[in-house]
Amino acid sequence: MNACPTKAVRLSRQRETILAELRKVDTHPTADQVYEIVRKRLPRISLGTVYRNLDFLSTQGIVLRLGGAGSQKRFDGNPMPHPHLRCSECGRVDDVHVPLALPELPGEQRMGYSDLRCDVEFVGVCPVCAGNKM
């Protein structure tokens, strides 16, 4: 997956609105949360439309889709690869602002895989959840 699309992607008004709203926040919202945000500007938009457009934007490398198998997907308006910190209790995701030197995977270790990327995610308990345990 390419962080910057090589061909121009034409964005509909709905996609432009979803992208603009996603780039305004740094909370890494779920699709449902994006829907609630976008509905304020486009009251007639459906949840399905938001899901489809987030999927399109992420497959085009315009936004990041975060979350492993089985976890609720969150979205990041910053498509450049960068590490994240995720709460194992509530799912909150924050950006980590430290430079990371990612290792290069030698050709023989790629086992035929192409379009490689490396996602770095630190997992812990956020301050709110840690406070709730006391």
PDB file of N, CA, C and O in Angstrom, residues 55-122:
ATOM      1  N   ASP A  55     -13.175   2.977   3.712  1.00  0.00           N
ATOM      2  CA  ASP A  55     -12.474   1.840   3.115  1.00  0.00           C
ATOM      3  C   ASP A  55     -11.752   2.278   1.844  1.00  0.00           C
ATOM      4  O   ASP A  55     -10.581   1.949   1.643  1.00  0.00           O
ATOM      5  N   PHE A  56     -12.432   3.039   0.991  1.00  0.00           N
ATOM      6  CA  PHE A  56     -11.819   3.529  -0.241  1.00  0.00           C
ATOM      7  C   PHE A  56     -10.607   4.409   0.066  1.00  0.00           C
ATOM      8  O   PHE A  56      -9.534   4.233  -0.514  1.00  0.00           O
ATOM      9  N   LEU A  57     -10.771   5.370   0.970  1.00  0.00           N
ATOM     10  CA  LEU A  57      -9.681   6.286   1.306  1.00  0.00           C
ATOM     11  C   LEU A  57      -8.476   5.540   1.877  1.00  0.00           C
ATOM     12  O   LEU A  57      -7.335   5.889   1.598  1.00  0.00           O
ATOM     13  N   SER A  58      -8.738   4.499   2.664  1.00  0.00           N
ATOM     14  CA  SER A  58      -7.615   3.745   3.238  1.00  0.00           C
ATOM     15  C   SER A  58      -6.935   2.869   2.191  1.00  0.00           C
ATOM     16  O   SER A  58      -5.712   2.758   2.184  1.00  0.00           O
ATOM     17  N   THR A  59      -7.693   2.259   1.295  1.00  0.00           N
ATOM     18  CA  THR A  59      -7.066   1.428   0.259  1.00  0.00           C
ATOM     19  C   THR A  59      -6.283   2.273  -0.734  1.00  0.00           C
ATOM     20  O   THR A  59      -5.344   1.786  -1.350  1.00  0.00           O
ATOM     21  N   GLN A  60      -6.635   3.538  -0.867  1.00  0.00           N
ATOM     22  CA  GLN A  60      -5.895   4.450  -1.748  1.00  0.00           C
ATOM     23  C   GLN A  60      -4.688   5.076  -1.049  1.00  0.00           C
ATOM     24  O   GLN A  60      -3.935   5.817  -1.666  1.00  0.00           O
ATOM     25  N   GLY A  61      -4.514   4.812   0.246  1.00  0.00           N
ATOM     26  CA  GLY A  61      -3.384   5.363   0.985  1.00  0.00           C
ATOM     27  C   GLY A  61      -3.572   6.814   1.388  1.00  0.00           C
ATOM     28  O   GLY A  61      -2.612   7.490   1.742  1.00  0.00           O
ATOM     29  N   ILE A  62      -4.815   7.294   1.378  1.00  0.00           N
ATOM     30  CA  ILE A  62      -5.106   8.692   1.709  1.00  0.00           C
ATOM     31  C   ILE A  62      -5.285   8.856   3.219  1.00  0.00           C
ATOM     32  O   ILE A  62      -4.980   9.902   3.776  1.00  0.00           O
ATOM     33  N   VAL A  63      -5.781   7.814   3.890  1.00  0.00           N
ATOM     34  CA  VAL A  63      -5.892   7.778   5.345  1.00  0.00           C
ATOM     35  C   VAL A  63      -5.350   6.428   5.813  1.00  0.00           C
ATOM     36  O   VAL A  63      -5.229   5.490   5.024  1.00  0.00           O
ATOM     37  N   LEU A  64      -5.036   6.333   7.098  1.00  0.00           N
ATOM     38  CA  LEU A  64      -4.598   5.064   7.674  1.00  0.00           C
ATOM     39  C   LEU A  64      -5.766   4.383   8.369  1.00  0.00           C
ATOM     40  O   LEU A  64      -6.549   5.030   9.049  1.00  0.00           O
ATOM     41  N   ARG A  65      -5.849   3.066   8.179  1.00  0.00           N
ATOM     42  CA  ARG A  65      -6.806   2.247   8.923  1.00  0.00           C
ATOM     43  C   ARG A  65      -5.982   1.536   9.999  1.00  0.00           C
ATOM     44  O   ARG A  65      -5.006   0.868   9.688  1.00  0.00           O
ATOM     45  N   LEU A  66      -6.374   1.710  11.239  1.00  0.00           N
ATOM     46  CA  LEU A  66      -5.630   1.144  12.363  1.00  0.00           C
ATOM     47  C   LEU A  66      -6.435   0.051  13.036  1.00  0.00           C
ATOM     48  O   LEU A  66      -7.650   0.137  13.118  1.00  0.00           O
ATOM     49  N   GLY A  67      -5.752  -0.940  13.543  1.00  0.00           N
ATOM     50  CA  GLY A  67      -6.415  -1.996  14.297  1.00  0.00           C
ATOM     51  C   GLY A  67      -6.127  -3.346  13.708  1.00  0.00           C
ATOM     52  O   GLY A  67      -6.146  -3.523  12.495  1.00  0.00           O
ATOM     53  N   GLY A  68      -5.856  -4.277  14.576  1.00  0.00           N
ATOM     54  CA  GLY A  68      -5.571  -5.635  14.150  1.00  0.00           C
ATOM     55  C   GLY A  68      -6.834  -6.440  13.952  1.00  0.00           C
ATOM     56  O   GLY A  68      -7.949  -5.940  14.114  1.00  0.00           O
ATOM     57  N   ALA A  69      -6.636  -7.706  13.646  1.00  0.00           N
ATOM     58  CA  ALA A  69      -7.773  -8.609  13.440  1.00  0.00           C
ATOM     59  C   ALA A  69      -8.604  -8.685  14.712  1.00  0.00           C
ATOM     60  O   ALA A  69      -8.080  -8.803  15.807  1.00  0.00           O
ATOM     61  N   GLY A  70      -9.900  -8.549  14.555  1.00  0.00           N
ATOM     62  CA  GLY A  70     -10.808  -8.665  15.685  1.00  0.00           C
ATOM     63  C   GLY A  70     -11.027  -7.381  16.469  1.00  0.00           C
ATOM     64  O   GLY A  70     -11.929  -7.315  17.283  1.00  0.00           O
ATOM     65  N   SER A  71     -10.208  -6.374  16.234  1.00  0.00           N
ATOM     66  CA  SER A  71     -10.400  -5.117  16.966  1.00  0.00           C
ATOM     67  C   SER A  71     -11.173  -4.133  16.096  1.00  0.00           C
ATOM     68  O   SER A  71     -11.175  -4.238  14.878  1.00  0.00           O
ATOM     69  N   GLN A  72     -11.828  -3.198  16.748  1.00  0.00           N
ATOM     70  CA  GLN A  72     -12.579  -2.190  16.017  1.00  0.00           C
ATOM     71  C   GLN A  72     -11.596  -1.288  15.281  1.00  0.00           C
ATOM     72  O   GLN A  72     -10.628  -0.801  15.851  1.00  0.00           O
ATOM     73  N   LYS A  73     -11.833  -1.070  14.009  1.00  0.00           N
ATOM     74  CA  LYS A  73     -10.942  -0.258  13.192  1.00  0.00           C
ATOM     75  C   LYS A  73     -11.091   1.213  13.547  1.00  0.00           C
ATOM     76  O   LYS A  73     -12.187   1.700  13.791  1.00  0.00           O
ATOM     77  N   ARG A  74      -9.970   1.889  13.572  1.00  0.00           N
ATOM     78  CA  ARG A  74      -9.925   3.330  13.782  1.00  0.00           C
ATOM     79  C   ARG A  74      -9.224   3.933  12.584  1.00  0.00           C
ATOM     80  O   ARG A  74      -8.503   3.240  11.865  1.00  0.00           O
ATOM     81  N   PHE A  75      -9.417   5.227  12.387  1.00  0.00           N
ATOM     82  CA  PHE A  75      -8.878   5.876  11.203  1.00  0.00           C
ATOM     83  C   PHE A  75      -8.059   7.088  11.577  1.00  0.00           C
ATOM     84  O   PHE A  75      -8.371   7.798  12.533  1.00  0.00           O
ATOM     85  N   ASP A  76      -6.990   7.306  10.816  1.00  0.00           N
ATOM     86  CA  ASP A  76      -6.059   8.397  11.056  1.00  0.00           C
ATOM     87  C   ASP A  76      -5.967   9.218   9.774  1.00  0.00           C
ATOM     88  O   ASP A  76      -5.664   8.673   8.707  1.00  0.00           O
ATOM     89  N   GLY A  77      -6.222  10.515   9.880  1.00  0.00           N
ATOM     90  CA  GLY A  77      -6.153  11.400   8.723  1.00  0.00           C
ATOM     91  C   GLY A  77      -4.744  11.663   8.242  1.00  0.00           C
ATOM     92  O   GLY A  77      -4.550  12.224   7.167  1.00  0.00           O
ATOM     93  N   ASN A  78      -3.746  11.265   9.006  1.00  0.00           N
ATOM     94  CA  ASN A  78      -2.349  11.417   8.609  1.00  0.00           C
ATOM     95  C   ASN A  78      -1.880  10.102   7.992  1.00  0.00           C
ATOM     96  O   ASN A  78      -1.650   9.131   8.711  1.00  0.00           O
ATOM     97  N   PRO A  79      -1.723  10.043   6.659  1.00  0.00           N
ATOM     98  CA  PRO A  79      -1.386   8.772   6.007  1.00  0.00           C
ATOM     99  C   PRO A  79       0.085   8.388   6.089  1.00  0.00           C
ATOM    100  O   PRO A  79       0.439   7.280   5.717  1.00  0.00           O
ATOM    101  N   MET A  80       0.936   9.294   6.571  1.00  0.00           N
ATOM    102  CA  MET A  80       2.358   8.965   6.649  1.00  0.00           C
ATOM    103  C   MET A  80       2.581   7.931   7.761  1.00  0.00           C
ATOM    104  O   MET A  80       2.008   8.065   8.840  1.00  0.00           O
ATOM    105  N   PRO A  81       3.383   6.912   7.501  1.00  0.00           N
ATOM    106  CA  PRO A  81       3.625   5.896   8.532  1.00  0.00           C
ATOM    107  C   PRO A  81       4.221   6.529   9.793  1.00  0.00           C
ATOM    108  O   PRO A  81       5.167   7.308   9.719  1.00  0.00           O
ATOM    109  N   HIS A  82       3.631   6.221  10.928  1.00  0.00           N
ATOM    110  CA  HIS A  82       4.113   6.702  12.219  1.00  0.00           C
ATOM    111  C   HIS A  82       3.576   5.776  13.299  1.00  0.00           C
ATOM    112  O   HIS A  82       2.555   5.122  13.117  1.00  0.00           O
ATOM    113  N   PRO A  83       4.277   5.699  14.439  1.00  0.00           N
ATOM    114  CA  PRO A  83       3.844   4.783  15.496  1.00  0.00           C
ATOM    115  C   PRO A  83       2.648   5.305  16.278  1.00  0.00           C
ATOM    116  O   PRO A  83       2.382   6.509  16.306  1.00  0.00           O
ATOM    117  N   HIS A  84       1.944   4.376  16.890  1.00  0.00           N
ATOM    118  CA  HIS A  84       0.767   4.689  17.697  1.00  0.00           C
ATOM    119  C   HIS A  84       0.866   4.013  19.058  1.00  0.00           C
ATOM    120  O   HIS A  84       1.572   3.022  19.221  1.00  0.00           O
ATOM    121  N   LEU A  85       0.126   4.541  19.998  1.00  0.00           N
ATOM    122  CA  LEU A  85       0.009   3.996  21.340  1.00  0.00           C
ATOM    123  C   LEU A  85      -1.468   3.686  21.551  1.00  0.00           C
ATOM    124  O   LEU A  85      -2.312   4.563  21.396  1.00  0.00           O
ATOM    125  N   ARG A  86      -1.801   2.419  21.849  1.00  0.00           N
ATOM    126  CA  ARG A  86      -3.189   1.997  21.984  1.00  0.00           C
ATOM    127  C   ARG A  86      -3.446   1.490  23.400  1.00  0.00           C
ATOM    128  O   ARG A  86      -2.664   0.723  23.947  1.00  0.00           O
ATOM    129  N   CYS A  87      -4.569   1.900  23.967  1.00  0.00           N
ATOM    130  CA  CYS A  87      -4.972   1.422  25.290  1.00  0.00           C
ATOM    131  C   CYS A  87      -5.612   0.042  25.138  1.00  0.00           C
ATOM    132  O   CYS A  87      -6.551  -0.130  24.352  1.00  0.00           O
ATOM    133  N   SER A  88      -5.101  -0.907  25.897  1.00  0.00           N
ATOM    134  CA  SER A  88      -5.629  -2.275  25.831  1.00  0.00           C
ATOM    135  C   SER A  88      -6.987  -2.401  26.512  1.00  0.00           C
ATOM    136  O   SER A  88      -7.689  -3.394  26.320  1.00  0.00           O
ATOM    137  N   GLU A  89      -7.392  -1.381  27.260  1.00  0.00           N
ATOM    138  CA  GLU A  89      -8.673  -1.429  27.965  1.00  0.00           C
ATOM    139  C   GLU A  89      -9.806  -0.813  27.145  1.00  0.00           C
ATOM    140  O   GLU A  89     -10.822  -1.441  26.911  1.00  0.00           O
ATOM    141  N   CYS A  90      -9.621   0.447  26.709  1.00  0.00           N
ATOM    142  CA  CYS A  90     -10.712   1.171  26.040  1.00  0.00           C
ATOM    143  C   CYS A  90     -10.519   1.317  24.526  1.00  0.00           C
ATOM    144  O   CYS A  90     -11.434   1.725  23.830  1.00  0.00           O
ATOM    145  N   GLY A  91      -9.334   1.018  24.015  1.00  0.00           N
ATOM    146  CA  GLY A  91      -9.085   1.119  22.581  1.00  0.00           C
ATOM    147  C   GLY A  91      -8.611   2.478  22.109  1.00  0.00           C
ATOM    148  O   GLY A  91      -8.350   2.665  20.928  1.00  0.00           O
ATOM    149  N   ARG A  92      -8.497   3.440  23.020  1.00  0.00           N
ATOM    150  CA  ARG A  92      -8.005   4.777  22.659  1.00  0.00           C
ATOM    151  C   ARG A  92      -6.668   4.647  21.927  1.00  0.00           C
ATOM    152  O   ARG A  92      -5.842   3.809  22.260  1.00  0.00           O
ATOM    153  N   VAL A  93      -6.475   5.493  20.903  1.00  0.00           N
ATOM    154  CA  VAL A  93      -5.233   5.483  20.131  1.00  0.00           C
ATOM    155  C   VAL A  93      -4.670   6.891  20.090  1.00  0.00           C
ATOM    156  O   VAL A  93      -5.400   7.854  19.830  1.00  0.00           O
ATOM    157  N   ASP A  94      -3.377   7.012  20.354  1.00  0.00           N
ATOM    158  CA  ASP A  94      -2.675   8.292  20.292  1.00  0.00           C
ATOM    159  C   ASP A  94      -1.469   8.145  19.371  1.00  0.00           C
ATOM    160  O   ASP A  94      -0.899   7.057  19.248  1.00  0.00           O
ATOM    161  N   ASP A  95      -1.082   9.251  18.742  1.00  0.00           N
ATOM    162  CA  ASP A  95       0.142   9.270  17.956  1.00  0.00           C
ATOM    163  C   ASP A  95       1.338   9.321  18.888  1.00  0.00           C
ATOM    164  O   ASP A  95       1.287   9.951  19.943  1.00  0.00           O
ATOM    165  N   VAL A  96       2.416   8.677  18.489  1.00  0.00           N
ATOM    166  CA  VAL A  96       3.678   8.750  19.208  1.00  0.00           C
ATOM    167  C   VAL A  96       4.606   9.602  18.356  1.00  0.00           C
ATOM    168  O   VAL A  96       4.777   9.339  17.168  1.00  0.00           O
ATOM    169  N   HIS A  97       5.162  10.628  18.953  1.00  0.00           N
ATOM    170  CA  HIS A  97       5.996  11.580  18.214  1.00  0.00           C
ATOM    171  C   HIS A  97       7.471  11.348  18.518  1.00  0.00           C
ATOM    172  O   HIS A  97       8.119  12.172  19.151  1.00  0.00           O
ATOM    173  N   VAL A  98       7.963  10.195  18.102  1.00  0.00           N
ATOM    174  CA  VAL A  98       9.390   9.898  18.219  1.00  0.00           C
ATOM    175  C   VAL A  98       9.856   9.318  16.887  1.00  0.00           C
ATOM    176  O   VAL A  98       9.120   8.576  16.237  1.00  0.00           O
ATOM    177  N   PRO A  99      11.051   9.680  16.464  1.00  0.00           N
ATOM    178  CA  PRO A  99      11.557   9.084  15.218  1.00  0.00           C
ATOM    179  C   PRO A  99      11.940   7.623  15.461  1.00  0.00           C
ATOM    180  O   PRO A  99      12.562   7.300  16.472  1.00  0.00           O
ATOM    181  N   LEU A 100      11.508   6.763  14.577  1.00  0.00           N
ATOM    182  CA  LEU A 100      11.854   5.353  14.671  1.00  0.00           C
ATOM    183  C   LEU A 100      12.593   4.931  13.414  1.00  0.00           C
ATOM    184  O   LEU A 100      12.166   5.255  12.307  1.00  0.00           O
ATOM    185  N   ALA A 101      13.678   4.227  13.593  1.00  0.00           N
ATOM    186  CA  ALA A 101      14.401   3.664  12.460  1.00  0.00           C
ATOM    187  C   ALA A 101      13.894   2.242  12.270  1.00  0.00           C
ATOM    188  O   ALA A 101      14.150   1.367  13.097  1.00  0.00           O
ATOM    189  N   LEU A 102      13.126   2.035  11.226  1.00  0.00           N
ATOM    190  CA  LEU A 102      12.570   0.708  10.981  1.00  0.00           C
ATOM    191  C   LEU A 102      13.579  -0.140  10.217  1.00  0.00           C
ATOM    192  O   LEU A 102      14.259   0.354   9.322  1.00  0.00           O
ATOM    193  N   PRO A 103      13.680  -1.399  10.566  1.00  0.00           N
ATOM    194  CA  PRO A 103      14.646  -2.262   9.883  1.00  0.00           C
ATOM    195  C   PRO A 103      14.216  -2.544   8.447  1.00  0.00           C
ATOM    196  O   PRO A 103      13.022  -2.590   8.146  1.00  0.00           O
ATOM    197  N   GLU A 104      15.187  -2.715   7.577  1.00  0.00           N
ATOM    198  CA  GLU A 104      14.922  -3.119   6.192  1.00  0.00           C
ATOM    199  C   GLU A 104      14.879  -4.638   6.171  1.00  0.00           C
ATOM    200  O   GLU A 104      15.743  -5.298   6.751  1.00  0.00           O
ATOM    201  N   LEU A 105      13.894  -5.199   5.554  1.00  0.00           N
ATOM    202  CA  LEU A 105      13.755  -6.646   5.485  1.00  0.00           C
ATOM    203  C   LEU A 105      14.490  -7.145   4.248  1.00  0.00           C
ATOM    204  O   LEU A 105      14.109  -6.800   3.122  1.00  0.00           O
ATOM    205  N   PRO A 106      15.529  -7.949   4.426  1.00  0.00           N
ATOM    206  CA  PRO A 106      16.285  -8.444   3.264  1.00  0.00           C
ATOM    207  C   PRO A 106      15.394  -9.248   2.322  1.00  0.00           C
ATOM    208  O   PRO A 106      14.429  -9.883   2.759  1.00  0.00           O
ATOM    209  N   GLY A 107      15.737  -9.216   1.056  1.00  0.00           N
ATOM    210  CA  GLY A 107      14.934  -9.870   0.021  1.00  0.00           C
ATOM    211  C   GLY A 107      14.596 -11.312   0.310  1.00  0.00           C
ATOM    212  O   GLY A 107      13.463 -11.750   0.115  1.00  0.00           O
ATOM    213  N   GLU A 108      15.563 -12.087   0.795  1.00  0.00           N
ATOM    214  CA  GLU A 108      15.299 -13.513   1.064  1.00  0.00           C
ATOM    215  C   GLU A 108      14.340 -13.705   2.231  1.00  0.00           C
ATOM    216  O   GLU A 108      13.715 -14.752   2.364  1.00  0.00           O
ATOM    217  N   GLN A 109      14.190 -12.703   3.085  1.00  0.00           N
ATOM    218  CA  GLN A 109      13.272 -12.792   4.224  1.00  0.00           C
ATOM    219  C   GLN A 109      11.848 -12.363   3.871  1.00  0.00           C
ATOM    220  O   GLN A 109      10.936 -12.531   4.663  1.00  0.00           O
ATOM    221  N   ARG A 110      11.657 -11.803   2.707  1.00  0.00           N
ATOM    222  CA  ARG A 110      10.333 -11.312   2.302  1.00  0.00           C
ATOM    223  C   ARG A 110       9.396 -12.435   1.884  1.00  0.00           C
ATOM    224  O   ARG A 110       8.192 -12.231   1.787  1.00  0.00           O
ATOM    225  N   MET A 111       9.923 -13.589   1.582  1.00  0.00           N
ATOM    226  CA  MET A 111       9.153 -14.774   1.212  1.00  0.00           C
ATOM    227  C   MET A 111       8.109 -14.490   0.132  1.00  0.00           C
ATOM    228  O   MET A 111       6.983 -14.977   0.196  1.00  0.00           O
ATOM    229  N   GLY A 112       8.452 -13.650  -0.833  1.00  0.00           N
ATOM    230  CA  GLY A 112       7.560 -13.368  -1.946  1.00  0.00           C
ATOM    231  C   GLY A 112       6.540 -12.275  -1.697  1.00  0.00           C
ATOM    232  O   GLY A 112       5.751 -11.944  -2.576  1.00  0.00           O
ATOM    233  N   TYR A 113       6.534 -11.701  -0.498  1.00  0.00           N
ATOM    234  CA  TYR A 113       5.585 -10.623  -0.189  1.00  0.00           C
ATOM    235  C   TYR A 113       5.991  -9.366  -0.952  1.00  0.00           C
ATOM    236  O   TYR A 113       7.170  -9.103  -1.162  1.00  0.00           O
ATOM    237  N   SER A 114       4.994  -8.581  -1.343  1.00  0.00           N
ATOM    238  CA  SER A 114       5.260  -7.296  -1.998  1.00  0.00           C
ATOM    239  C   SER A 114       4.506  -6.200  -1.245  1.00  0.00           C
ATOM    240  O   SER A 114       3.682  -6.491  -0.371  1.00  0.00           O
ATOM    241  N   ASP A 115       4.767  -4.960  -1.582  1.00  0.00           N
ATOM    242  CA  ASP A 115       4.107  -3.808  -0.961  1.00  0.00           C
ATOM    243  C   ASP A 115       4.203  -3.871   0.569  1.00  0.00           C
ATOM    244  O   ASP A 115       3.213  -3.691   1.283  1.00  0.00           O
ATOM    245  N   LEU A 116       5.402  -4.143   1.069  1.00  0.00           N
ATOM    246  CA  LEU A 116       5.605  -4.269   2.510  1.00  0.00           C
ATOM    247  C   LEU A 116       5.510  -2.926   3.210  1.00  0.00           C
ATOM    248  O   LEU A 116       5.918  -1.911   2.683  1.00  0.00           O
ATOM    249  N   ARG A 117       4.970  -2.961   4.405  1.00  0.00           N
ATOM    250  CA  ARG A 117       4.973  -1.810   5.288  1.00  0.00           C
ATOM    251  C   ARG A 117       5.140  -2.340   6.703  1.00  0.00           C
ATOM    252  O   ARG A 117       4.924  -3.526   6.961  1.00  0.00           O
ATOM    253  N   CYS A 118       5.504  -1.487   7.609  1.00  0.00           N
ATOM    254  CA  CYS A 118       5.697  -1.886   8.996  1.00  0.00           C
ATOM    255  C   CYS A 118       4.859  -0.952   9.863  1.00  0.00           C
ATOM    256  O   CYS A 118       5.021   0.266   9.810  1.00  0.00           O
ATOM    257  N   ASP A 119       3.942  -1.517  10.629  1.00  0.00           N
ATOM    258  CA  ASP A 119       3.112  -0.741  11.539  1.00  0.00           C
ATOM    259  C   ASP A 119       3.635  -0.944  12.951  1.00  0.00           C
ATOM    260  O   ASP A 119       3.739  -2.075  13.418  1.00  0.00           O
ATOM    261  N   VAL A 120       3.966   0.155  13.614  1.00  0.00           N
ATOM    262  CA  VAL A 120       4.454   0.065  14.984  1.00  0.00           C
ATOM    263  C   VAL A 120       3.352   0.543  15.913  1.00  0.00           C
ATOM    264  O   VAL A 120       2.831   1.646  15.758  1.00  0.00           O
ATOM    265  N   GLU A 121       2.984  -0.318  16.854  1.00  0.00           N
ATOM    266  CA  GLU A 121       1.949   0.020  17.824  1.00  0.00           C
ATOM    267  C   GLU A 121       2.418  -0.394  19.214  1.00  0.00           C
ATOM    268  O   GLU A 121       2.754  -1.557  19.447  1.00  0.00           O
ATOM    269  N   PHE A 122       2.466   0.563  20.096  1.00  0.00           N
ATOM    270  CA  PHE A 122       2.750   0.289  21.498  1.00  0.00           C
ATOM    271  C   PHE A 122       1.402   0.090  22.188  1.00  0.00           C
ATOM    272  O   PHE A 122       0.439   0.793  21.884  1.00  0.00           O
TER     273      PHE A 122
END
